[in-house]
Coordinates of C-alpha atoms in Angstrom, one line a residue:
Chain A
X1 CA -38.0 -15.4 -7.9
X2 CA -38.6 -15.6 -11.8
X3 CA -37.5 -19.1 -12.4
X4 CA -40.3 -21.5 -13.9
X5 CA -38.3 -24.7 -12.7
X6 CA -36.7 -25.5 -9.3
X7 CA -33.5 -23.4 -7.9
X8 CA -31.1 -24.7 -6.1
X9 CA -30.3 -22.0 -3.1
X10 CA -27.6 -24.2 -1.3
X11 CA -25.3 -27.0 -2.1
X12 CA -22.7 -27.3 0.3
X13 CA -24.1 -29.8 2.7
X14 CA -24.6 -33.1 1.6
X15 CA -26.8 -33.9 4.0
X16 CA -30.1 -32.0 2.2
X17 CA -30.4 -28.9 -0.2
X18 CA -32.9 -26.3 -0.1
X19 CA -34.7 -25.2 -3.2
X20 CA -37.3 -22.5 -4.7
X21 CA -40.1 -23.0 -6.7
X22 CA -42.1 -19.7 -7.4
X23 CA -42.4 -19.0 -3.8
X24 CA -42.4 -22.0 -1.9
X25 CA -39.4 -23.0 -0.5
X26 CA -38.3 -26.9 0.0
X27 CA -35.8 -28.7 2.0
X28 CA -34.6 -31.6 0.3
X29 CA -32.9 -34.4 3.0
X30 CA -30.4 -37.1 2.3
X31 CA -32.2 -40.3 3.3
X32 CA -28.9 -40.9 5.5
X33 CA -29.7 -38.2 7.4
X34 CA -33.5 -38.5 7.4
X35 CA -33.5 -40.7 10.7
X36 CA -32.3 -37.8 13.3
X37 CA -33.9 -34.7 11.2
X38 CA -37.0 -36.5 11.2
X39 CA -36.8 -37.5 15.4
X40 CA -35.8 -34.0 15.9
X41 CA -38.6 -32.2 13.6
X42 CA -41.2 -34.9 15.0
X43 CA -40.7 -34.8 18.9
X44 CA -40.8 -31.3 20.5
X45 CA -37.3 -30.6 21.6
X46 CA -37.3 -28.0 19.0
X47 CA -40.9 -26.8 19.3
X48 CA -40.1 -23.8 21.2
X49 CA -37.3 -22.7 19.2
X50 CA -40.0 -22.3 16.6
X51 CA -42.6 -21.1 18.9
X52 CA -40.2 -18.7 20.2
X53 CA -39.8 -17.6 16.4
X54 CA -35.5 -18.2 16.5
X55 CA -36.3 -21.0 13.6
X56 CA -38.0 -20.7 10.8
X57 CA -41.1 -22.9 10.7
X58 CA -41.3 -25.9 9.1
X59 CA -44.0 -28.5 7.6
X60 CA -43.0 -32.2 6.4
X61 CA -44.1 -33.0 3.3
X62 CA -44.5 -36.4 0.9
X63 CA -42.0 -36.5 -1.4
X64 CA -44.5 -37.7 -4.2
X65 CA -46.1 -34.9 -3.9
X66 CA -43.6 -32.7 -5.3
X67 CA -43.7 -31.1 -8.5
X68 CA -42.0 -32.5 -11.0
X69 CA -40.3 -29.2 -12.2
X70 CA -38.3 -29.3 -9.0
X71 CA -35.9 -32.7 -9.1
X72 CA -34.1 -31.2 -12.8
X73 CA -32.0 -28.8 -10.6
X74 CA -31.8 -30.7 -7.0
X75 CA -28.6 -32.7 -6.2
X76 CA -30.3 -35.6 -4.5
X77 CA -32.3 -37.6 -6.3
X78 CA -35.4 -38.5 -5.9
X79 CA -35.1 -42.0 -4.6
X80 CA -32.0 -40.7 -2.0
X81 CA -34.3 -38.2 -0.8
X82 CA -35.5 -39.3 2.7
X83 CA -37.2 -36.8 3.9
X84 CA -39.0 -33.3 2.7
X85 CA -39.4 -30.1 4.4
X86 CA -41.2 -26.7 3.5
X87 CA -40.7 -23.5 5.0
X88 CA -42.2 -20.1 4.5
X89 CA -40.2 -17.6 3.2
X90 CA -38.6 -14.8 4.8
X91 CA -39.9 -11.9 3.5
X92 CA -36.8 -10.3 2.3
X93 CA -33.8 -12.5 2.5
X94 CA -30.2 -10.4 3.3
X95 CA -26.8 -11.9 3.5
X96 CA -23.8 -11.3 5.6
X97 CA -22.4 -8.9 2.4
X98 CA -25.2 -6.5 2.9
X99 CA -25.3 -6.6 6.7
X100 CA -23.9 -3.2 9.2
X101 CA -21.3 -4.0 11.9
X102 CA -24.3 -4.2 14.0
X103 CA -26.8 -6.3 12.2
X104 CA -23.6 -9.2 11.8
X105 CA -23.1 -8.6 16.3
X106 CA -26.5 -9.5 16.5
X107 CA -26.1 -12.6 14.8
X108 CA -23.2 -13.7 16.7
X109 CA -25.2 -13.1 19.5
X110 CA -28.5 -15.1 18.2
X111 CA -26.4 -17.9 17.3
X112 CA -24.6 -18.1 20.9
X113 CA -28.5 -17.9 22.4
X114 CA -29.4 -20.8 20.2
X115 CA -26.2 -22.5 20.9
X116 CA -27.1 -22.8 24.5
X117 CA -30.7 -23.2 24.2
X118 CA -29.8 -26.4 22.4
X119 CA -26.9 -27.3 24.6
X120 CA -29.4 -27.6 27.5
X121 CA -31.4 -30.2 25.3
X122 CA -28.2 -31.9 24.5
X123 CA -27.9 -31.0 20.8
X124 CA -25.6 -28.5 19.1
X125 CA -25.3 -26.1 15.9
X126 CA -22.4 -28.5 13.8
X127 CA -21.7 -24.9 12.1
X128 CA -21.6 -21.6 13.0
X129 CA -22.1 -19.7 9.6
X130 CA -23.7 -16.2 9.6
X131 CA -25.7 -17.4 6.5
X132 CA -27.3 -19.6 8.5
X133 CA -29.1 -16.7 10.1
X134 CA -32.0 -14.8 8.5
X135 CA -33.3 -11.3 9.4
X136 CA -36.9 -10.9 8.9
X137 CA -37.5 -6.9 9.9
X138 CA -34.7 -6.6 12.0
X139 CA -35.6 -9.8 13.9
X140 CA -33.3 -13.1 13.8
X141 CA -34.0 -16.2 12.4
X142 CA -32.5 -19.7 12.1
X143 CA -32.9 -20.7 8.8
X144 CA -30.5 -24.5 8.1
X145 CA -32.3 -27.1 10.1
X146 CA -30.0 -29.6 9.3
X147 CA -27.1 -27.4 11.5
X148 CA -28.9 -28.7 14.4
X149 CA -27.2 -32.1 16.0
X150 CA -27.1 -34.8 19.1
X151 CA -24.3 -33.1 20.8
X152 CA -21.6 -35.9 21.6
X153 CA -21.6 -36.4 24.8
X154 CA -18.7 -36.4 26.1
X155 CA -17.7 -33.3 23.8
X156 CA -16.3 -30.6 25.6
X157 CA -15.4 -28.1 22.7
X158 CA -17.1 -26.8 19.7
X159 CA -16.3 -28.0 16.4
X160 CA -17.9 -25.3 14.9
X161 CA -16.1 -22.4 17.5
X162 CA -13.4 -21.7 14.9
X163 CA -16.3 -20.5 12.2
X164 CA -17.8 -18.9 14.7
X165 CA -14.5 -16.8 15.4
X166 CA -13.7 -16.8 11.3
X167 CA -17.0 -15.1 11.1
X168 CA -18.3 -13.0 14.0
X169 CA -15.0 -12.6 16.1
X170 CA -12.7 -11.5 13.6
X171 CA -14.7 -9.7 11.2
X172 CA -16.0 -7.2 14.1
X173 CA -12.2 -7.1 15.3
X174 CA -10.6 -5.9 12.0
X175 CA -13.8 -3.1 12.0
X176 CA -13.1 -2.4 15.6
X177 CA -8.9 -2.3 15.1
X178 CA -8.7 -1.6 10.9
X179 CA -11.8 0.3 10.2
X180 CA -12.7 -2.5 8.2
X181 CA -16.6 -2.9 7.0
X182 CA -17.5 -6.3 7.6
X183 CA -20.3 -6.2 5.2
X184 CA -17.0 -5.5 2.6
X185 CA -14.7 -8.6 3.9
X186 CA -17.8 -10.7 3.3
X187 CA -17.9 -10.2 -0.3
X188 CA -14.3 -11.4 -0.5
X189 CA -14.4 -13.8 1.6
X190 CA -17.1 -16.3 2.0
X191 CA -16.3 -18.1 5.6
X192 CA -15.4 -15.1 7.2
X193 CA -11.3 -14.0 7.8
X194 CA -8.5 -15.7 10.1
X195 CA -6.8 -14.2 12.2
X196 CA -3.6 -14.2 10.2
X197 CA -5.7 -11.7 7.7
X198 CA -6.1 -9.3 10.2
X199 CA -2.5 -9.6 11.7
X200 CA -0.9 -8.5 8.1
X201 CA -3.4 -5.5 8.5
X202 CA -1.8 -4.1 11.7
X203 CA 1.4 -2.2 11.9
X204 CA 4.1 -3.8 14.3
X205 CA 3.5 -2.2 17.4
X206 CA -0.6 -2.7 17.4
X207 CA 0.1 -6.4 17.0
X208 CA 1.0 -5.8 20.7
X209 CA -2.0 -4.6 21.8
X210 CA -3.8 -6.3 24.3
X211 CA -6.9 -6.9 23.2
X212 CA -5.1 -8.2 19.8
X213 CA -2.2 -10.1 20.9
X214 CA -4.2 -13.3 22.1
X215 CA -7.2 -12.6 19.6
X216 CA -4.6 -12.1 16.6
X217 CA -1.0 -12.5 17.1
X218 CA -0.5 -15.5 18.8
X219 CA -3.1 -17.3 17.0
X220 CA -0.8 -15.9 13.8
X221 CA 2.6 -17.1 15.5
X222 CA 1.2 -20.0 16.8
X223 CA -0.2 -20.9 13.3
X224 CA 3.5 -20.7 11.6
X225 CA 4.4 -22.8 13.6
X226 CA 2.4 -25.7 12.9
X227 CA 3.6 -26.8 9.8
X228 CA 5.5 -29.6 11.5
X229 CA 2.4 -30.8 12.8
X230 CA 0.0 -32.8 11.8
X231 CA -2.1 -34.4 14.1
X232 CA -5.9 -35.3 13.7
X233 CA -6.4 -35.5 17.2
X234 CA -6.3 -31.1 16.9
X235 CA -9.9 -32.0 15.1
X236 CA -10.7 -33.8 17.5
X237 CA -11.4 -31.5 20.5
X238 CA -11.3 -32.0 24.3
X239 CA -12.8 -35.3 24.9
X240 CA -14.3 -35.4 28.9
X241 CA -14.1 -38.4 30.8
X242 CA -17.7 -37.8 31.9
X243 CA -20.9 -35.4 30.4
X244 CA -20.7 -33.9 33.6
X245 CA -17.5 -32.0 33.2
X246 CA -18.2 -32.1 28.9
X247 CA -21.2 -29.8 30.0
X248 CA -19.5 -27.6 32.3
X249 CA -16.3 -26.9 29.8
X250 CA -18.5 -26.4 26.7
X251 CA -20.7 -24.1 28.8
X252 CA -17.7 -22.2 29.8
X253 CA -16.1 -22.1 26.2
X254 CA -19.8 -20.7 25.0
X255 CA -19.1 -18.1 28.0
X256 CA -15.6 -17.0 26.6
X257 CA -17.2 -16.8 22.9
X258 CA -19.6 -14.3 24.0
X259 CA -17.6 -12.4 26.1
X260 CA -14.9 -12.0 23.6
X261 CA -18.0 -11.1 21.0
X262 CA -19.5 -8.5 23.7
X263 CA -16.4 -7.1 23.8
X264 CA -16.8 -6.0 20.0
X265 CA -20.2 -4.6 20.2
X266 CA -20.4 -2.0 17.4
X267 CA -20.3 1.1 19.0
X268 CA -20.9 4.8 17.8
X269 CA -17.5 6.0 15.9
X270 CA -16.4 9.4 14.5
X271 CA -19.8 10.1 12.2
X272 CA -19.3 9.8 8.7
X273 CA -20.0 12.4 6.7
X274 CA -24.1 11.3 6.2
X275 CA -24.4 10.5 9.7
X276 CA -25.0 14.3 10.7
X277 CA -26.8 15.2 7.2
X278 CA -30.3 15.7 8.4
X279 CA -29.4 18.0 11.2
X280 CA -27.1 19.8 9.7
X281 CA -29.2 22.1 7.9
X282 CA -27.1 21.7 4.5
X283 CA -30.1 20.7 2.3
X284 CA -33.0 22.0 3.7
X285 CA -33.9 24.6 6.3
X286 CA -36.2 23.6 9.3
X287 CA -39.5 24.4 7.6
X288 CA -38.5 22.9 4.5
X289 CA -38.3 20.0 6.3
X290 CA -41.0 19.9 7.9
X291 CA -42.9 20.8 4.6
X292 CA -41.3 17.4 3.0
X293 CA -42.4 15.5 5.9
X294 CA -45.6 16.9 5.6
X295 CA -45.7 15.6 1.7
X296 CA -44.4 12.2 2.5
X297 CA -46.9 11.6 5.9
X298 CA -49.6 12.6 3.0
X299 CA -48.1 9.9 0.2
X300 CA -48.3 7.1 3.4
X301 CA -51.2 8.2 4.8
X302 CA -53.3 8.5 1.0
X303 CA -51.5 5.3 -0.1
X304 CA -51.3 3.1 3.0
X305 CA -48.4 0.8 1.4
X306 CA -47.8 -2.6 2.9
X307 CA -43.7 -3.1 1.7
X308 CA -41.4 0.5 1.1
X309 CA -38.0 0.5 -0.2
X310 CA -36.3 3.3 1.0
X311 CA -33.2 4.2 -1.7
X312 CA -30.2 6.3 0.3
X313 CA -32.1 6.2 3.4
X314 CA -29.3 7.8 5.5
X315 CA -30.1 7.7 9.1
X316 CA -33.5 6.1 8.6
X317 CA -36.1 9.3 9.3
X318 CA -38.8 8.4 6.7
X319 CA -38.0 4.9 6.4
X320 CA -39.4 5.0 10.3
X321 CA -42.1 7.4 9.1
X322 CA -43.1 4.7 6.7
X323 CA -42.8 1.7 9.4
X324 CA -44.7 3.5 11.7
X325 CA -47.7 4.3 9.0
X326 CA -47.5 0.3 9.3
X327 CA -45.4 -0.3 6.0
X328 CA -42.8 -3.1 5.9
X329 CA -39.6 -1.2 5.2
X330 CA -36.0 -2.2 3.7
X331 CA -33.8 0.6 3.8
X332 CA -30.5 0.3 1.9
X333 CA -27.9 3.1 1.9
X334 CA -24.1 2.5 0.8
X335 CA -22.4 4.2 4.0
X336 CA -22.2 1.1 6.9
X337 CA -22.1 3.7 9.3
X338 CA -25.7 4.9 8.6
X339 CA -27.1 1.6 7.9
X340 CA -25.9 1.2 11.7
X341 CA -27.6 4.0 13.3
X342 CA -31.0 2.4 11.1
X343 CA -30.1 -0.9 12.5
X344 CA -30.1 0.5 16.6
X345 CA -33.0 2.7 16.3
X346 CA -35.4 0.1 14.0
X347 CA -34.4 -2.2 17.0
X348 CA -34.9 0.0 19.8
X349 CA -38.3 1.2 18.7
X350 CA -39.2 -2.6 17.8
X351 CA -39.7 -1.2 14.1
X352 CA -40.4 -3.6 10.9
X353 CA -37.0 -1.7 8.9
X354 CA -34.6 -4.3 7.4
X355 CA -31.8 -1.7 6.9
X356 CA -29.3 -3.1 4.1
X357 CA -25.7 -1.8 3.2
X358 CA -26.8 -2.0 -0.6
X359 CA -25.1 1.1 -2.9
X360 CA -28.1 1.4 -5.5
X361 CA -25.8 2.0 -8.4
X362 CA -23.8 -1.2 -7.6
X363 CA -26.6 -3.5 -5.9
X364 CA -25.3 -7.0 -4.4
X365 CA -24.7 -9.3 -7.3
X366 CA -25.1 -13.0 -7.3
X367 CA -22.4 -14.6 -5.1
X368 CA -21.3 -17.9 -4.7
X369 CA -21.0 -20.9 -6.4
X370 CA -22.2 -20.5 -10.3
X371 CA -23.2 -16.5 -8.5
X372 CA -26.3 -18.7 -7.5
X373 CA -26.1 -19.2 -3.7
X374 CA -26.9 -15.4 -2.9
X375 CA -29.7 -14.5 -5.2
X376 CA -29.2 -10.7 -6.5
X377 CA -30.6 -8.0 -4.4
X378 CA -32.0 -7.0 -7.8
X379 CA -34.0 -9.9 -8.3
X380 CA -34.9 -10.1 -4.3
X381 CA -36.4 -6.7 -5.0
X382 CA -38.0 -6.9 -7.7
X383 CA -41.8 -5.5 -8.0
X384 CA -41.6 -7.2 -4.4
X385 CA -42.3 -2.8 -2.7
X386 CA -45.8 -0.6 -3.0
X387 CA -43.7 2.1 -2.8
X388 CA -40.2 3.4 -3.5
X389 CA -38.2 6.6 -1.3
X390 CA -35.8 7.9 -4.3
X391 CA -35.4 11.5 -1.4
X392 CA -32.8 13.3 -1.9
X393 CA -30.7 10.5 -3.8
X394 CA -31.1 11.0 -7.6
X395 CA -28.8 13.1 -8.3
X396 CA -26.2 11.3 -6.1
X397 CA -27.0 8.7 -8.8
X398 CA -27.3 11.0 -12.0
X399 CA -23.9 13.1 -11.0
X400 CA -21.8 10.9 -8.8
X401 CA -22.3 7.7 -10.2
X402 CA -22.9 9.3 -13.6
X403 CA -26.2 6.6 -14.1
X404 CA -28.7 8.3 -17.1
X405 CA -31.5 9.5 -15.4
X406 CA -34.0 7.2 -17.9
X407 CA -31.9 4.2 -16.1
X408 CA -33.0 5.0 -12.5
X409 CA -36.1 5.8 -13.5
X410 CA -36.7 2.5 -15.5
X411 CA -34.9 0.5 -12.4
X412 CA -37.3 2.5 -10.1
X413 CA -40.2 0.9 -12.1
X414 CA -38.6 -2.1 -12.0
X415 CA -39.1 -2.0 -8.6
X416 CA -42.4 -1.0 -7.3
X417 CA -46.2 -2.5 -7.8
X418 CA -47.7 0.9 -7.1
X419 CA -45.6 4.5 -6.6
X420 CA -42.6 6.2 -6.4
X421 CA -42.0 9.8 -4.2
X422 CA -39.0 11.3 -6.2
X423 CA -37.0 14.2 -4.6
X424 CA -35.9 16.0 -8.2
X425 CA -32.7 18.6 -7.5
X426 CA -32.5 21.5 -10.0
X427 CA -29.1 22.0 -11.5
X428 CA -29.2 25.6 -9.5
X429 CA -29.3 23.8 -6.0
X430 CA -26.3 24.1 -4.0
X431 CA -25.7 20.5 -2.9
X432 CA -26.0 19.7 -6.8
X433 CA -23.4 22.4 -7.5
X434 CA -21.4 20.5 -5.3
X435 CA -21.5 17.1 -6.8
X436 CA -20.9 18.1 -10.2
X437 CA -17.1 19.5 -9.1
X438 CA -17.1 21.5 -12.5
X439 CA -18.7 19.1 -14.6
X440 CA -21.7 20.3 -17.0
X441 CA -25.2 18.7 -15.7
X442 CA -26.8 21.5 -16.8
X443 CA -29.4 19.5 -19.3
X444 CA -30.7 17.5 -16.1
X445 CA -33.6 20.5 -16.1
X446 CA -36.8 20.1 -14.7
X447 CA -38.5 19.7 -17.7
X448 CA -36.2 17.0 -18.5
X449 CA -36.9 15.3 -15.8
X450 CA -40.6 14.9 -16.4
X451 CA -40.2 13.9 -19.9
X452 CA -38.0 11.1 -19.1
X453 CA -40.8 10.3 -15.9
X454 CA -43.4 10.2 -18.6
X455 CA -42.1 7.4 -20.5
X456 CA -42.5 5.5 -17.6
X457 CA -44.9 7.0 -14.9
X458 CA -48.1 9.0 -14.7
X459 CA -47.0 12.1 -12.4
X460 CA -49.6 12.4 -9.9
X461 CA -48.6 15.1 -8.0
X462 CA -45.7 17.9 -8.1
X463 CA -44.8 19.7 -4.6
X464 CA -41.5 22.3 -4.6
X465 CA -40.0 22.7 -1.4
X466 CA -40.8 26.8 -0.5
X467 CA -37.4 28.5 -1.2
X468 CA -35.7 25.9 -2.8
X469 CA -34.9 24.1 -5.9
X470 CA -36.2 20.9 -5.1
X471 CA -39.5 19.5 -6.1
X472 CA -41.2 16.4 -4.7
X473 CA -43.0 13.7 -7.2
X474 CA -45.4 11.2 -6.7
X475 CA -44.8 8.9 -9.8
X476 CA -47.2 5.8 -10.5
X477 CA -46.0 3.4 -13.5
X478 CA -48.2 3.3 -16.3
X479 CA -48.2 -0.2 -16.2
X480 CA -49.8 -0.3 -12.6
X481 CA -52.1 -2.9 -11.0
Chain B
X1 CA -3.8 -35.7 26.2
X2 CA -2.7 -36.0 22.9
X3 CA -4.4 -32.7 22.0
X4 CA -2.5 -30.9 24.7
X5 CA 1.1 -32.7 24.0
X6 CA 0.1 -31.1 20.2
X7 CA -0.5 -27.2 22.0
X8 CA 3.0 -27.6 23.5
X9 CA 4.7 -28.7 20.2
X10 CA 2.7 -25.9 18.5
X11 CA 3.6 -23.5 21.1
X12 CA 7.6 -23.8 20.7
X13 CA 7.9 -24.9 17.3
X14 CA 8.5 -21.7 14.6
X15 CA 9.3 -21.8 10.7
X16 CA 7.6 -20.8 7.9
X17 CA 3.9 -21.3 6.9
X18 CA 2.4 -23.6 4.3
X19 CA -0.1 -23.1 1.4
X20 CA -2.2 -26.3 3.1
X21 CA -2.1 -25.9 6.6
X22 CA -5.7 -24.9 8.5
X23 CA -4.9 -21.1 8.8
X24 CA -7.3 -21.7 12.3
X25 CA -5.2 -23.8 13.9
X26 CA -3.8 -21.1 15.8
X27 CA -6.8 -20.1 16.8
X28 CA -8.3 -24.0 17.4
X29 CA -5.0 -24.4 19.8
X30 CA -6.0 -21.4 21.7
X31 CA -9.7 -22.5 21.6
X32 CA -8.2 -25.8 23.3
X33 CA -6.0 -24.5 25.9
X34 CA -9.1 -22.7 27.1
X35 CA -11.4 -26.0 27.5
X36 CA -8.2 -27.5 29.2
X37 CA -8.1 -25.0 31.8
X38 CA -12.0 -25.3 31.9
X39 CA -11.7 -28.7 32.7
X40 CA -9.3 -27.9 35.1
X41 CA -11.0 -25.6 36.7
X42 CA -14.4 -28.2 36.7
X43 CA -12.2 -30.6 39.6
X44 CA -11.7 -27.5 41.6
X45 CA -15.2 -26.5 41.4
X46 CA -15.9 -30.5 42.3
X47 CA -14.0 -30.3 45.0
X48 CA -15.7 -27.3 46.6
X49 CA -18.6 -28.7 46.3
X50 CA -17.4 -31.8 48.1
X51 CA -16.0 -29.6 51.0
X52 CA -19.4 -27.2 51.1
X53 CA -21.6 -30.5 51.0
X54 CA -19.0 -32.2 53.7
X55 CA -19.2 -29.0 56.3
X56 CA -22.8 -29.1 55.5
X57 CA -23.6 -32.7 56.5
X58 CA -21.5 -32.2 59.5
X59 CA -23.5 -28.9 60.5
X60 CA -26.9 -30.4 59.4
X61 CA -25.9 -33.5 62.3
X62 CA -25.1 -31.4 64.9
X63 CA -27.7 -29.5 65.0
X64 CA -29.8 -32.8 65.1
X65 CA -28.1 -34.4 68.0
X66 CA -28.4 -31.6 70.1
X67 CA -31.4 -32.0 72.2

C-alpha cells in the first residue's frame, strides 16, 4: 500500500471499519457494538476458529495508541470508537472478481463449515458475502469479525441464506447452465445475481429444467408475483416455538444450502483452447521443454525467491515448479478455465499458488465505492514478488493486446524486488506468425528486444531454446536491492 | 404463521414486477417453505423418538422383572 495516511478498506457496516496504515491493518468498532465483539474476542468461543486458522487472527489494541495519521480517513470517530482490533495481513489479498469457478465453490463451502461450527456455539455469520473470505495460498480465511453474531434463539432460518444463494448458488448455476464466468458477473455486480438474472439468460424450454425450475424459475415467477405484497414478517424468518426445534430447522436449512452448492461443484468442461497447450506439442517439442525447465529449475534453484508472480501461467507447470523450490506463488492467467485446473492441482498437492483470473493487459482495477473498496491488483502487486514468469506470454501482450514492448517491460519492473525470466519470441516463430493474422511485427527483433531490456534491466543471462526461435532471459532491474 | 399465509398469497398472486420489490423474495419464500417443512418434519422426528424411547422403557422393564 503506498498511502502515507490511513485507508479506509470497508465502509458498509456501521458497526466498525477496517483500515491500512503502511502495513498494519486496524479494525475500527462502533462503541455500540463494542460490548458483544469484545465478549466474543475475549472468552474462547472463537479461539479455535483462529487456532484452526478459518479466522484471521486478531490482537486488541488501545485506542490512544493509534497513530494519529489514521482517524482523517476512518468514519467513526475517535470518541465513538469502542473498541480496536489489529490483524495481520494476508499476504496477497484476491476478491471474488479475480476468483475461478472453483476458488468461489470453495468459499461457499468454507463459509457453510464456519456457519455450523458457530451454530454449535450458538452464534451465526449475519452475512454471507464472498468478500468476507480471504485466500491466503489457496487456503480460506475469515476475514470480517464483526459477521460473527449471538444467534437468536429461537431463529430457525438464516437471514443471511438469500446472500448466500445471491452469491455462491446462483453465480456457480449461471456457469454451470450459461457458461457464465463468475469471476465476470462479479465485476458487474457486487452482491452476487438473483435468480431472475439468470432466468432472462435461459431460452424457454431450459427454464424447465429440473435442476433450474425450483433454483430459478419459480423463485422468478414467484417474485412477479409479489408486488401485492408487502409484509415485514417475510424478513422476519421462521420463528420456533422452542431452540430445540430452531436448532434442528436451521441445521437442516444449512443441509439443503450445501447440498444444493455440492451439486454445482465446478467440474472439468470442454478444455479451452490453453487448457491442452503444454501437451500439445504446438510451441515446443519434448526436449525443448525439458531444456526450458532445465533453465527455469536453474533461475529457482540459483535465486531461491521467497514470492513469484507467474504472468499467463496457463495450467500452472512452473508456477508449481516455483512452489515446490519453496517460493510463494500467485499465478494469474485471463482464461477461468486454466486458473481452475491451477486452483485443483495447487490444492491437491497442498501447494502455496494463489492462482488469480487477472488478464495482465487489463489487471483488476479499483472497485467499489470511490473504486476504493477493492484495492488494484496493480497496487497489491507492486514490488511485493522476487521474481516475475513473463514464459511464453510477451508477445501475447506485444501482438494481441498490441501493449509496446518498453510498457511490459517497465510494468515488469514495476513489479519485482529482484528478477525477471522473459521467454522472448522471434518474429520467425510460428505461434508468433499466428498472432499477428497479417499484421507487420516484424521490428519486434531480438536486438530490439534487448535494447528496450536495457533501459530497464541488466541481462544476466541469454539461453535459446535448441531449434527454435525463442530465447530465455534472466533480467535484473538496475535499480535492484 | 403469518410468514406462511404470505408464501400462499405469493404463490397464487401474478402481475407485473416492480422497480422496488426485493428481487430475493422469490427465492426467501422458497427458503421459507423449506424451514416450514423442516419444522414439520422436527414433530415427526419428536415423535419417533417418543415411540423408540416408549418401546424401550417397556423392553428395558421386562427384562428386569423377569427373574
Amino acid at each position: 500500500m503506498k498511502e502515507t495516511g490511513g485507508s479506509a478498506l470497508s465502509l458498509r457496516d456501521p458497526q466498525g471499519q477496517l483500515l491500512a496504515l503502511g502495513d498494519r491493518l486496524f479494525r475500527l468498532i462502533h462503541q455500540t457494538a463494542t460490548p458483544l465483539t469484545r465478549s466474543l474476542l475475549s472468552g474462547t468461543r472463537l479461539d479455535t476458529l483462529r487456532d484452526q486458522g478459518l479466522l484471521v487472527p486478531w490482537s486488541i489494541l488501545d485506542a490512544d495508541t493509534l497513530p494519529d495519521t489514521l482517524w482523517p480517513r476512518a468514519r467513526i470517530a475517535r470518541e465513538e470508537t469502542g473498541l480496536v482490533l489489529e490483524h495481520p495481513r494476508v499476504w496477497f489479498p484476491s476478491y471474488p472478481t479475480e476468483w475461478a469457478p472453483e476458488m468461489l465453490y470453495a468459499a461457499g463451502k468454507f463459509t457453510l463449515q464456519l456457519m455450523r461450527e458457530l451454530h454449535g456455539q450458538k452464534l451465526w455469520l449475519k452475512d454471507a458475502s464472498p468478500y468476507n473470505v480471504l485466500f491466503d495460498g489457496s487456503r480460506p480465511k475469515f476475514c470480517d469479525h464483526l459477521s460473527i453474531e449471538e444467534r437468536p434463539a429461537l431463529q430457525g432460518t438464516w437471514a443471511a441464506a438469500g446472500q448466500f444463494l445471491r452469491c455462491f448458488v446462483n453465480p456457480l448455476l449461471a456457469y454451470r447452465h450459461c457458461e457464465t464466468p463468475p469471476h465476470g458477473l462479479f465485476w458487474l455486480h457486487r452482491d452476487g445475481i438473483e435468480a431472475d438474472a439468470i432466468y432472462a439468460m435461459l431460452g424457454t424450454l431450459r427454464r424447465w429444467h429440473p435442476s433450474l425450475f425450483f433454483s430459478v424459475t419459480l423463485p422468478t415467477w414467484l417474485n412477479r408475483g409479489l408486488n401485492q405484497v408487502d409484509s415485514p414478517q417475510l424478513y422476519r424468518g421462521l420463528v420456533c416455538n422452542s431452540a430445540e426445534k430452531a436448532d434442528f430447522v436451521l441445521g437442516h436449512v444449512l443441509d439443503r444450502l450445501e447440498a444444493r452448492l455440492d451439486r454445482l461443484a465446478p467440474r472439468p468442461k470442454k478444455p479451452s483452447v490453453w487448457m491442452r497447450y503444454m501437451e500439445s506439442g504446438y510451441s515446443f517439442t519434448d526436449s525443448q521443454l525439458q531444456e526450458k525447465e532445465a533453465i527455469v529449475q536453474c533461475v529457482l534453484d540459483t535465486h531461491r525467491p521467497a514470492s513469484v508472480l507467474d504472468v499467463g501461467c496457463n495450467t500452472g507447470h512452473f508456477s508449481r515448479m516455483a512452489a515446490a523450490a519453496g517460493a510463494r506463488v500467485v499465478a494469474v492467467d485471463y482464461d477461468p478455465q486454466v486458473v481452475g485446473q491451477v486452483w485443483r492441482t495447487a490444492t491437491e498437492h497442498r501447494q502455496d499458488i494463489l492462482p488469480l483470473v487477472v488478464n495482465f493487459a487489463r489487471p483488476t482495477p479499483g472497485l467499489g465505492w470511490r473504486n476504493s473498496e477493492n484495492t488494484p491488483f496493480l497496487e497489491r502487486a507492486e514490488k511485493k514478488f522476487d521474481g516475475l514468469f513473463l514464459l511464453a506470454t510477451l508477445h501475447h501482450l506485444t501482438i494481441t493486446e498490441g501493449i509496446p514492448l518498453n510498457e511490459v517491460l517497465e510494468l515488469a519492473e514495476r513489479l519485482v524486488q529482484r528478477w525477471c525470466l522473459v521467454e522472448y519470441i522471434s518474429p520467425q516463430d510460428k505461434a508468433f506468425r499466428g498472432l499477428c493474422r497479417g499484421r507487420d511485427f516484424s521490428y519486434l527483433t531480438q536486438e530490439y528486444f534487448e535494447t528496450q531490456a536495457r533501459r530497464r534491466f541488466h541481462i544476466r543471462s541469454r539461453q535459446t531454446l535448441q531449434g527454435s526461435e525463442r530465447t530465455l532471459y534472466l533480467l535484473e532491474p538496475l535499480t535492484s536491492r | 404463521m403469518h410468514a406462511l399465509t404470505v408464501v400462499l398469497v405469493a404463490g397464487i398472486a401474478c402481475s407485473n414486477a416492480w422497480g422496488y420489490i426485493d428481487p430475493g423474495t422469490g427465492s426467501l419464500l422458497l427458503q421459507l417453505q423449506l424451514a416450514f417443512a423442516a419444522g414439520i418434519l422436527f414433530y415427526f422426528k419428536k415423535i419417533k423418538a417418543t415411540v423408540v424411547a416408549f418401546f424401550a422403557r417397556k423392553k428395558q422393564s421386562a427384562g428386569e422383572s423377569q427373574p
